[in-house]
Coordinates of C-alpha atoms and ligand atoms in Angstrom, one line a residue:
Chain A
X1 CA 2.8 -5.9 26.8
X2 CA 5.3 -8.6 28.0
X3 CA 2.5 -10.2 30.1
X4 CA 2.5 -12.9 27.5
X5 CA 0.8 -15.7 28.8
X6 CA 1.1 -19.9 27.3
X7 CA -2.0 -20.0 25.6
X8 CA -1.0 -17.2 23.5
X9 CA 1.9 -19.1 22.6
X10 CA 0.3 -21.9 21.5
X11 CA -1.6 -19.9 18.8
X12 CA 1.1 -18.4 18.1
X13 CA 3.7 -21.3 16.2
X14 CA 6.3 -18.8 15.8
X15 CA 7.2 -17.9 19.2
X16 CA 9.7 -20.2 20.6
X17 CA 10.1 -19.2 23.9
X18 CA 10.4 -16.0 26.9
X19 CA 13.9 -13.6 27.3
X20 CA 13.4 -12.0 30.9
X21 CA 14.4 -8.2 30.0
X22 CA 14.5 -5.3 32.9
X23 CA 11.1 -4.8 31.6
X24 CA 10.0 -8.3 32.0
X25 CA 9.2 -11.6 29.8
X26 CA 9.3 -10.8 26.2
X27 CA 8.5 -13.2 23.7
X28 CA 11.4 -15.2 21.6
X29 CA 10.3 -15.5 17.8
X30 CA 12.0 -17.9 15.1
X31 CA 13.0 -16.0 12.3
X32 CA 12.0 -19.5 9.7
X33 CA 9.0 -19.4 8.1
X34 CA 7.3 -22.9 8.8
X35 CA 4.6 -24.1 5.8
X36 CA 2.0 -22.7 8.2
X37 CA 2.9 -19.3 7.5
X38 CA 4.0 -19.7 3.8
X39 CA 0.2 -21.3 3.4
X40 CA -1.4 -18.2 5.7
X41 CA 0.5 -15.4 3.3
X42 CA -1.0 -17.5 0.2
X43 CA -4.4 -17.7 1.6
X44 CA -4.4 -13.9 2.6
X45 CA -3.5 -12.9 -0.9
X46 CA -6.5 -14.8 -1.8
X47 CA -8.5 -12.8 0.1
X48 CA -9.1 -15.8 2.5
X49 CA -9.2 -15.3 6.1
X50 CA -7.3 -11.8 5.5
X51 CA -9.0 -9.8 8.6
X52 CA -7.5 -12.0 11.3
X53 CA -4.1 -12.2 10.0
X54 CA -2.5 -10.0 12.5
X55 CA 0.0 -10.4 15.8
X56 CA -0.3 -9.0 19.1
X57 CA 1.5 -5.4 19.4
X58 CA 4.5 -5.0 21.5
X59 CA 7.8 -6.2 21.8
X60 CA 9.9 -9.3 20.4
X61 CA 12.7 -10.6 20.7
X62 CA 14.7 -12.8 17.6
X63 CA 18.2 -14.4 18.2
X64 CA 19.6 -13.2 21.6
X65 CA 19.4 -9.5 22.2
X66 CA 21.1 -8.1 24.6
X67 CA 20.9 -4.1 25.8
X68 CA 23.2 -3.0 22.5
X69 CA 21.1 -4.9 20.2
X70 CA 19.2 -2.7 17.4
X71 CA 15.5 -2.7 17.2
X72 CA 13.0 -2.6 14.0
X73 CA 9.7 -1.5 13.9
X74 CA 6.8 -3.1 11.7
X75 CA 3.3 -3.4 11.8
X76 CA 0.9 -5.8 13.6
X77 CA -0.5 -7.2 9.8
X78 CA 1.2 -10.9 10.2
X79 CA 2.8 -10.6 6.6
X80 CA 4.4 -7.3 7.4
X81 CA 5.6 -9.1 10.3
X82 CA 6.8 -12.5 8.7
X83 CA 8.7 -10.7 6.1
X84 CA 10.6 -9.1 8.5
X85 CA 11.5 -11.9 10.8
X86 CA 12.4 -13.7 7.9
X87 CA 14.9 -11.1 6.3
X88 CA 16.6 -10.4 10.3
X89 CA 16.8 -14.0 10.7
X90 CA 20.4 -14.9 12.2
X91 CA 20.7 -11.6 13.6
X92 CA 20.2 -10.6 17.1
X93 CA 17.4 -7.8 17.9
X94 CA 14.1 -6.8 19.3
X95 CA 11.2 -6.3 16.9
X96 CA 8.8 -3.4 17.9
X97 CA 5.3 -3.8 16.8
X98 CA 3.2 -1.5 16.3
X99 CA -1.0 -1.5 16.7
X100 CA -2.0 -0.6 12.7
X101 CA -4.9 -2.8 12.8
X102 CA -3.4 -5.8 11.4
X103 CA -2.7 -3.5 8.4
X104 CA 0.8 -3.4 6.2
X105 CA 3.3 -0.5 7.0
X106 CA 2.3 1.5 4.1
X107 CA -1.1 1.5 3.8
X108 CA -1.3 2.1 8.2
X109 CA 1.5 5.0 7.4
X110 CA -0.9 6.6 4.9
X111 CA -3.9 6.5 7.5
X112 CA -1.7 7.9 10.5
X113 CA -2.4 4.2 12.1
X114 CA 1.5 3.5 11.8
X115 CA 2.6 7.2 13.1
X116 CA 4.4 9.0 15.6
X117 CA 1.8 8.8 18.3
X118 CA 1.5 5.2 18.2
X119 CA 5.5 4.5 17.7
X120 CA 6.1 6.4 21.1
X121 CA 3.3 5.6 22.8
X122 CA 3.9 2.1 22.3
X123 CA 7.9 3.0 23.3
X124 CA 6.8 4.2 26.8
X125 CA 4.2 0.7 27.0
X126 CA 7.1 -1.5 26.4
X127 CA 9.7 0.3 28.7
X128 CA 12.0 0.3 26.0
X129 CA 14.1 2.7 27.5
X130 CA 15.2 -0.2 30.4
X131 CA 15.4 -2.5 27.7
X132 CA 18.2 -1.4 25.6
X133 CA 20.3 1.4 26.5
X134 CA 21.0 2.9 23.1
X135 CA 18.2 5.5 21.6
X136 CA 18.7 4.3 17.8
X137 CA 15.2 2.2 16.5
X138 CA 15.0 1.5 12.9
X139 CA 11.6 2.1 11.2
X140 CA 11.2 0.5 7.6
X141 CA 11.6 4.0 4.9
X142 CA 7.7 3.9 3.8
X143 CA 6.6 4.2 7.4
X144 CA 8.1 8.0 7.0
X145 CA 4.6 8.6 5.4
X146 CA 3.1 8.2 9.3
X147 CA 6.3 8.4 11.4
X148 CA 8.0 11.9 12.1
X149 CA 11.7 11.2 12.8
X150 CA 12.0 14.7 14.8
X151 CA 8.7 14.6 16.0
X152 CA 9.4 11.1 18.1
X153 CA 12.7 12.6 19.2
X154 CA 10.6 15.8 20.8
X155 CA 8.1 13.6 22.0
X156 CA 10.3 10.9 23.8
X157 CA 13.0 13.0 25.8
X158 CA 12.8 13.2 29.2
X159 CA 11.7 16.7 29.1
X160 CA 8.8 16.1 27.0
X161 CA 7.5 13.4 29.2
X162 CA 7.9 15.5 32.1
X163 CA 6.3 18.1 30.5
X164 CA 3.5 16.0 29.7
X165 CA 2.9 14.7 32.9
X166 CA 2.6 18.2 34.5
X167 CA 0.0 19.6 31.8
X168 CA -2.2 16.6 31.9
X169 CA -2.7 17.0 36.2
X170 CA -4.3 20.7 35.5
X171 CA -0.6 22.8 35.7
X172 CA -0.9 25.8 34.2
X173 CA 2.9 25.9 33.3
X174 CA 5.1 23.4 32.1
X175 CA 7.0 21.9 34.2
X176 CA 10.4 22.5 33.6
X177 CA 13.4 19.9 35.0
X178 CA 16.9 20.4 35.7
X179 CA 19.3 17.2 35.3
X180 CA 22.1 18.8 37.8
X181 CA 25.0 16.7 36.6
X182 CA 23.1 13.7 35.7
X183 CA 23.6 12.0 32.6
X184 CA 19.8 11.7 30.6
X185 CA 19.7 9.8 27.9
X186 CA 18.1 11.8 24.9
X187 CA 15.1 11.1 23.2
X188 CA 14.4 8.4 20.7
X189 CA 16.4 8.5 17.6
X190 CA 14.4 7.1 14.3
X191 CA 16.6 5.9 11.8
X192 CA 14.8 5.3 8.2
X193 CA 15.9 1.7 7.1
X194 CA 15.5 0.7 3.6
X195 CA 12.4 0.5 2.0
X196 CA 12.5 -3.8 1.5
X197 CA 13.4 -5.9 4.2
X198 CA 15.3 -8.2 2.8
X199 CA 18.0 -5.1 2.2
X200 CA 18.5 -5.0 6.1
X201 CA 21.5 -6.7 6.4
X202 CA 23.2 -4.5 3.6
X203 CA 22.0 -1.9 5.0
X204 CA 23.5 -2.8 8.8
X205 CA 26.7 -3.7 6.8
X206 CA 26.3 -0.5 4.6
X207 CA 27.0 1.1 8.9
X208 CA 23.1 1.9 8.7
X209 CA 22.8 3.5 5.4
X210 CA 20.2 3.0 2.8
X211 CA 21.7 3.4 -0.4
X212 CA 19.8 5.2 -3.5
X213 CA 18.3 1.6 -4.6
X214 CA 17.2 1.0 -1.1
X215 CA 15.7 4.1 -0.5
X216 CA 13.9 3.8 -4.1
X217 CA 10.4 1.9 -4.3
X218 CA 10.2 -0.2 -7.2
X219 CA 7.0 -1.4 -9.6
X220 CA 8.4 -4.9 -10.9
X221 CA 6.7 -7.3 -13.1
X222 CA 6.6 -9.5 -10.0
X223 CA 5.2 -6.6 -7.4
X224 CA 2.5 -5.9 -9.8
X225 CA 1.9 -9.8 -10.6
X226 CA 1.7 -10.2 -6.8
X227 CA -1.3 -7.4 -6.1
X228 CA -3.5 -9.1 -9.0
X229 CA -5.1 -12.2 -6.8
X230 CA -6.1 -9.3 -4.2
X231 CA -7.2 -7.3 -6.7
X232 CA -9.3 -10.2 -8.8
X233 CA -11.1 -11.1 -5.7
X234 CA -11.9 -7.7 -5.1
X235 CA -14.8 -7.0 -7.4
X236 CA -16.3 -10.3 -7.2
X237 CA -19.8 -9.3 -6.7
X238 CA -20.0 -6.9 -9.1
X239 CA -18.5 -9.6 -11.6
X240 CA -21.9 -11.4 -11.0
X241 CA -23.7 -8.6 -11.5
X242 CA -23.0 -7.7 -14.9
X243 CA -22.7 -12.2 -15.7
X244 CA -26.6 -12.3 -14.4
X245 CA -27.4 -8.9 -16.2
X246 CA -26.2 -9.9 -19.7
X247 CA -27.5 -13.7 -19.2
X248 CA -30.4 -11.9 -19.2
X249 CA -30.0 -9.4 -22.0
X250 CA -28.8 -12.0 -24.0
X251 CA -32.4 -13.8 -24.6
X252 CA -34.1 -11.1 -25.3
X253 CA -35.7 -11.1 -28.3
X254 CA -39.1 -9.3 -29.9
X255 CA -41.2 -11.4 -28.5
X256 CA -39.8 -10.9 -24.8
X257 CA -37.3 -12.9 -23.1
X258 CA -36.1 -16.3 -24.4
X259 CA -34.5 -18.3 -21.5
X260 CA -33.7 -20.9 -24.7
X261 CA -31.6 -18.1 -26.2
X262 CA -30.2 -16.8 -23.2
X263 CA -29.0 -20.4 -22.5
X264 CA -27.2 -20.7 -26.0
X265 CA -25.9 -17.3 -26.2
X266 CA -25.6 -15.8 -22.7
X267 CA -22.0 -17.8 -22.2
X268 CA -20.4 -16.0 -24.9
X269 CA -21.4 -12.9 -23.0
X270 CA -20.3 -14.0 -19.6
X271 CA -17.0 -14.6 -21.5
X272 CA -16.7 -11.5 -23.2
X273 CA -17.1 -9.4 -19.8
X274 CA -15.0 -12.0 -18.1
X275 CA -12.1 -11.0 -21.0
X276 CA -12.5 -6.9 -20.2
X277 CA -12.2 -7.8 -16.7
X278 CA -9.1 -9.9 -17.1
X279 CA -7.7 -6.9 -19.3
X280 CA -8.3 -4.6 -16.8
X281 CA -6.9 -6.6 -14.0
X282 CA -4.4 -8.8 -15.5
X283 CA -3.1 -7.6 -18.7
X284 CA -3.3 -4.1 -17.5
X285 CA -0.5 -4.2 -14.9
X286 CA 1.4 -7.0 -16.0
X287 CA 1.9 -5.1 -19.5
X288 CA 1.9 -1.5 -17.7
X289 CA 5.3 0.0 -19.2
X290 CA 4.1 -1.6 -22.5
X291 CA 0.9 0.1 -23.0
X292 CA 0.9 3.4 -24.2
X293 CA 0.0 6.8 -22.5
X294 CA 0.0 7.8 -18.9
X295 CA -3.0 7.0 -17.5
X296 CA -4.5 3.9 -16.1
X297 CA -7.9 4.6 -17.4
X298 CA -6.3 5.0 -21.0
X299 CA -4.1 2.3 -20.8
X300 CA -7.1 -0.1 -19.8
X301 CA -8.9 1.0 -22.6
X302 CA -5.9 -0.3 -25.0
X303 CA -5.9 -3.4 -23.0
X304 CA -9.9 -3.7 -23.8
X305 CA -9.7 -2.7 -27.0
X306 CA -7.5 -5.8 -27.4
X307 CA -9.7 -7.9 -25.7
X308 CA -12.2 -7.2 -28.2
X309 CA -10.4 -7.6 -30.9
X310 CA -9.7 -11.3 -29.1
X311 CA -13.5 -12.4 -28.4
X312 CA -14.0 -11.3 -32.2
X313 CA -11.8 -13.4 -33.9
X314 CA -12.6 -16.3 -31.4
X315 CA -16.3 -16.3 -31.0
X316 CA -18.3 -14.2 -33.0
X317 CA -18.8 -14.4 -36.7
X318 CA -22.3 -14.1 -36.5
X319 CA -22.6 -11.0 -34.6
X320 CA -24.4 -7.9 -36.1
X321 CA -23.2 -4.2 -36.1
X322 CA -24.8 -2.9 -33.5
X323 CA -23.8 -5.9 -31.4
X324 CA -20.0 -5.7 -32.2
X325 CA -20.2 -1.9 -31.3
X326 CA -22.4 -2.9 -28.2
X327 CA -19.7 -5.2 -27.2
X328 CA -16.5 -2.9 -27.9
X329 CA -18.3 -0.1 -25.5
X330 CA -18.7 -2.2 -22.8
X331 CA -15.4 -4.1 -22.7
X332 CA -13.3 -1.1 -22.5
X333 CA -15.4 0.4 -19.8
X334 CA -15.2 -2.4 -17.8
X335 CA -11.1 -2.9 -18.6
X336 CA -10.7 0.8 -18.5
X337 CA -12.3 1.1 -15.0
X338 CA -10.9 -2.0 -13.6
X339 CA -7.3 -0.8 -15.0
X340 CA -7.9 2.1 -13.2
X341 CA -8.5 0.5 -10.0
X342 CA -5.1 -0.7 -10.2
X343 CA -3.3 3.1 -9.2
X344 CA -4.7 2.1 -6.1
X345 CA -2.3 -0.9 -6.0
X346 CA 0.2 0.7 -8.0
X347 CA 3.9 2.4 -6.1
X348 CA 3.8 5.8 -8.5
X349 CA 0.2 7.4 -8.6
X350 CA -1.1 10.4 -7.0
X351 CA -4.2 11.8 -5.5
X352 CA -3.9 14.3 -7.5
X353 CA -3.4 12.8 -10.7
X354 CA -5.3 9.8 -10.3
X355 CA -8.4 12.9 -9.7
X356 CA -7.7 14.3 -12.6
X357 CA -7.4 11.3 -14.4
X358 CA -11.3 9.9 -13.0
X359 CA -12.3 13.2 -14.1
X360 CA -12.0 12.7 -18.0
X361 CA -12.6 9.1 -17.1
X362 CA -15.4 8.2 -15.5
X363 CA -17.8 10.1 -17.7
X364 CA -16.4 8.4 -20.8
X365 CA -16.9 5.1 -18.8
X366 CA -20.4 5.7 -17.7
X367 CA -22.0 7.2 -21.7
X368 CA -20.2 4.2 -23.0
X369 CA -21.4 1.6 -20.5
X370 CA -24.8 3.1 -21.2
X371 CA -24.5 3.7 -24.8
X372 CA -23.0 -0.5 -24.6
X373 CA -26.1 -1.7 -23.1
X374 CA -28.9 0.5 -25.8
X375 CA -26.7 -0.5 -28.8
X376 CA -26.7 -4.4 -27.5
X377 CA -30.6 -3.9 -26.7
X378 CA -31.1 -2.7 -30.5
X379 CA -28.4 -5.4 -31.6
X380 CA -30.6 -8.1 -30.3
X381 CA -34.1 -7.2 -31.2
X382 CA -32.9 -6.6 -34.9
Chain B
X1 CA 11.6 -1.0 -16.7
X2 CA 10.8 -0.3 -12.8
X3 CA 10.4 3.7 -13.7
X4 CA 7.3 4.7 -14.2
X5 CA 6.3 8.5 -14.2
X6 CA 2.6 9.1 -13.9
X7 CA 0.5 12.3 -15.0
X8 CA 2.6 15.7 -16.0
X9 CA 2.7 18.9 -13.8
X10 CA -0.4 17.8 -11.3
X11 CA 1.0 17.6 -8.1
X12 CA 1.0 19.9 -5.4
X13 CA 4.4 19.8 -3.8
X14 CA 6.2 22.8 -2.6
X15 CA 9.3 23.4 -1.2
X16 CA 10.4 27.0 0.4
X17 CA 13.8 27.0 -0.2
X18 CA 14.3 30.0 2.4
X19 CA 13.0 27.4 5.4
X20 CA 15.4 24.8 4.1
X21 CA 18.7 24.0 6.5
X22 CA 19.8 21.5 4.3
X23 CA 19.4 18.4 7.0
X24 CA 18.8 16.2 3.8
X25 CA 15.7 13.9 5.6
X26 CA 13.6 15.0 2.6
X27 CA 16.3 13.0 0.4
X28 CA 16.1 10.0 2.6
X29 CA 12.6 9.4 2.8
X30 CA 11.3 10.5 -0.7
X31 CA 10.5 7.3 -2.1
X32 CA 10.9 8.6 -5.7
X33 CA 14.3 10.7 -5.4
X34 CA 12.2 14.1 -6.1
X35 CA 14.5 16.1 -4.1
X36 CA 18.4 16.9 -4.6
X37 CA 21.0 18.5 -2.1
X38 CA 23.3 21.6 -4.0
X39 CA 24.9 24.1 -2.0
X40 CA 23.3 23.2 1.6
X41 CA 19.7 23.3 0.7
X42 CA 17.4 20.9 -0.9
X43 CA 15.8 21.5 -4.2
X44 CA 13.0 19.6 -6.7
X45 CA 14.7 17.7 -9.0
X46 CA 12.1 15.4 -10.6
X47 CA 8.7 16.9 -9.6
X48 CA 5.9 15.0 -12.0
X49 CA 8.1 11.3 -10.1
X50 CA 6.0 13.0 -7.0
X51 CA 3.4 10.2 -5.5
X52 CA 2.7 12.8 -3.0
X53 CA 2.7 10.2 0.2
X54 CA 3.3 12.9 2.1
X55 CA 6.8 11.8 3.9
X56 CA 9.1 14.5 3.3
X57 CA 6.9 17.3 4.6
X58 CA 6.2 15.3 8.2
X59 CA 9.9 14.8 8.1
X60 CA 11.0 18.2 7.4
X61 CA 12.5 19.9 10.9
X62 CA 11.9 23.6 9.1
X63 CA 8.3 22.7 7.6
X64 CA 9.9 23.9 4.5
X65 CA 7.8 21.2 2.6
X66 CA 4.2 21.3 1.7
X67 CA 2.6 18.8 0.0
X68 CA -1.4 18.0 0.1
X69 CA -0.6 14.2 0.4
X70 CA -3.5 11.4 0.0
X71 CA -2.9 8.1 -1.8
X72 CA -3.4 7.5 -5.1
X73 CA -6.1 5.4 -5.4
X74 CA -9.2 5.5 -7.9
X75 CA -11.2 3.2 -5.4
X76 CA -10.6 5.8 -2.3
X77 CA -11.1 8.8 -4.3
X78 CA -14.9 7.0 -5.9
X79 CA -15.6 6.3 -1.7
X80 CA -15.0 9.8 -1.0
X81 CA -17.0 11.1 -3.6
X82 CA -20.5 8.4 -3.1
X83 CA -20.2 9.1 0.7
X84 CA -19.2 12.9 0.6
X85 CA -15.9 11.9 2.7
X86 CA -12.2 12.9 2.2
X87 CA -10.7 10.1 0.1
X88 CA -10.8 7.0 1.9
X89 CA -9.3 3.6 1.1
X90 CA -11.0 0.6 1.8
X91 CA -7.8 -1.4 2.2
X92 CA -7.5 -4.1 4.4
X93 CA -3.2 -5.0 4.2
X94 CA -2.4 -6.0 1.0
X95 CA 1.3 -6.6 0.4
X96 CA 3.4 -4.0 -1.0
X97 CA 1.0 -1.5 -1.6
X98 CA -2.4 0.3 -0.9
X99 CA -6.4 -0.8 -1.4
Ligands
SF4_1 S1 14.0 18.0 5.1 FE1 13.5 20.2 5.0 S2 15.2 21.3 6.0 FE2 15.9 19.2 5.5 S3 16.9 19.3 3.5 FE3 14.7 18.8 3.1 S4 13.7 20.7 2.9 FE4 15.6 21.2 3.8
SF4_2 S1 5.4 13.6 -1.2 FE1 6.4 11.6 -1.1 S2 7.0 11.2 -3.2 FE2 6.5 13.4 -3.1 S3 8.4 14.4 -2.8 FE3 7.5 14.0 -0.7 S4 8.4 12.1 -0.1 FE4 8.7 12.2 -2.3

């Protein structure tokens, strides 16, 4: 844990130097973001580099802590980790961090990754006890998905360790232990920070409470504008896919395949699907509130439909009947399956709504996709 | 306009009101204020705001909660399905949110 050694440090620009603890050397981070990091957080929302964006688990130190000094927990996922050193900078504190797999706190809470096993196992690695001599660590509020507040407490008294200990060497019974007049610190108390942050120093100045609009999680026009590079990347191949397929498709004629055709014509097509996708994707969450209905699905077919409407009045005044038909299937199944996609991204859906809502969906999506591709298969040999 | 509510009467939270001690974690860690505090025990105030993460019923000390928690995510739920798993998300740390 705090066997940190130089050449660590010298891939790792944001550790400035070693604070000797009871529990030995633990690393000293800055909490300024140098251009290095602002240029890693833009490249990982890019999609670039994004698996190796993580920091080495265990414990930091920012400002000078001393044994009073209140920890936070976050995840090992480098932006999770800048975010917060960035919103505690000028305060003095440790910074717990856990092993999600270089995964964000929410996403590692939902998988168990950032949970109450790892949080106190990861307690006992780093000796925290010896560090600081208070029991109070504050775990960002979305990590309650993974993180049991009275579980941790259980699980790191002395008691429980003891207990532990005995079962694992073959004891039959617990082992049960009597602190005759000694005072034994309790175990680990978890205290649910606010759901941001940056709302950490109101919060410590709010005497450690999260008030309602800290507590709530938010969809803004800029969280949802945020997710959209991730989310654009993300179906990339399949993009190509259907831009090959309908170059293709798009030269057919009666006599077979013209690749003359498919070169004057198979460009409108690549921009048509290239519109439902950007519908789906773009339009979609930046105009969620605006577009009506419930679900994602529906609200990407609106999105679509628009779309369509769009490629129509800009490109084609030549098209036939079945073609504009072809072309109004297929663009709201792509911006209606993209769109829905995006509850995967989105602060608000459930698994159990999101299933119900693929379950009208899908098969909508799928006869229309099909139904697309015959109608623009008739359109073109007309 | 940050509130959004989702699909009507779908989720499958539960709260046994008889467990309930009135500790109020459930209020503190509900992401979506679903629960309310009125004469020492907690009740459902807005149930369809319910993103059923899963939090309140892990942090309940009476296991008065249940909730069959997963995340909300089309992507997951299409992985489960193809490969006859549990929902899974392919998600690899995005910023704020999941997949
Ligand atoms: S966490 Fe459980 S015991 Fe505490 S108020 Fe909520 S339902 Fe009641
Ligand atoms: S499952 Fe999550 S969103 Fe639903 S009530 Fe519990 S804490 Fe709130």
């Amino acid at each position: 844990m705090t066997t940190f050694k130089n050449p660590e440090k010298a891939h790792s620009p944001y550790i400035l130097d070693f604070v000797p603890t009871p529990a030995g050397e633990v690393p000293r981070v800055t909490g300024k973001l140098k251009l290095r990091d602002v240029l890693g957080t833009f490249m990982v929302r890019w999609s670039v580099n994004r698996d190796n964006y993580r920091v080495s688990p265990g414990l930091y130190a920012i400002g000078d802590p001393t044994d009073s000094s209140d920890v936070f927990v976050t995840a090992n996922y480098k932006l999770s980790f800048d975010h917060l050193r960035k919103s505690i900078d000028g305060l003095n504190a440790w910074i717990l961090v856990l092993d999600t797999s270089g995964i964000n706190v929410w996403c590692a809470a939902g998988k168990g990754t950032f949970g109450t096993k790892e949080l106190v196992n990861r307690i006992r690695m780093c000796r925290l006890e010896d560090v600081i001599s208070h029991r109070r660590i504050i775990v960002p509020q979305l990590g309650a998905v993974g993180i049991s507040a009275y579980q941790v407490r259980d699980r790191t008294t002395p008691a429980a360790t003891a207990t532990l200990t005995a079962g694992s060497a073959g004891s039959t019974k617990p082992l049960k232990l009597s602190f005759n007049g000694l005072k034994v610190s309790g175990g680990f108390n978890v205290v649910f920070g606010p759901v941001k942050a940056e709302d950490i120093k109101a919060f410590i100045r709010n005497n450690y409470h999260a008030t309602r609009e800290m507590r709530r999680v938010t969809f803004t026009f800029s969280e949802r504008a945020r997710l959209i590079p991730v989310d654009f990347v993300y179906g990339k191949y399949k993009l190509l896919i259907a831009f090959a397929l309908f170059f293709v498709l798009s030269g057919l004629t009666r006599k077979g395949v013209s690749f003359q055709l498919a070169l004057e014509e198979g460009p409108y097509a690549v921009l048509n699907i290239l519109m439902a996708y950007v519908a789906g994707i773009v339009i979609t969450p930046m105009a969620l509130p605006y577009l009506p209905g419930r679900s994602f699905a529906f609200k990407g077919f609106v999105s679509g439909t628009v779309a369509f409407v769009l490629t129509l009045l800009i490109n084609f005044p030549g098209l036939n009947f079945p073609e504009m038909f072809a072309w109004f299937l297929i663009m709201c199944s792509i911006s209606s399956f993209t769109a829905m996609n995006f509850t995967g991204s989105s602060t608000y859906t459930s698994l159990s709504g999101v299933k119900k809502e693929m379950k009208v969906a899908i098969p909508i999506q799928l006869i229309s996709t099909i139904a697309g591709l015959v109608f623009f298969i008739i359109g073109r040999l007309f | 306009m940050d509130d959004f509510v989702y699909l009507k009467n779908v989720v499958t939270l539960e709260l046994n009101q008889e467990k309930c001690n009135g500790c109020g974690m459930c209020l503190k860690v509900c992401p979506h204020e679903v629960f309310g505090l009125k004469g020492g025990r907690a009740h459902i105030l807005n149930r369809d705001n319910c993103m059923e993460c899963g939090a309140c019923s892990l942090n309940c000390p009476m296991q008065a909660i249940f909730v069959k928690s997963g995340v909300g995510c089309a992507a997951g739920i299409l992985n489960g399905i193809l490969n006859n798993t549990e929902p899974s998300c392919g998600c690899s740390g995005n910023q704020s949110a999941c997949c």
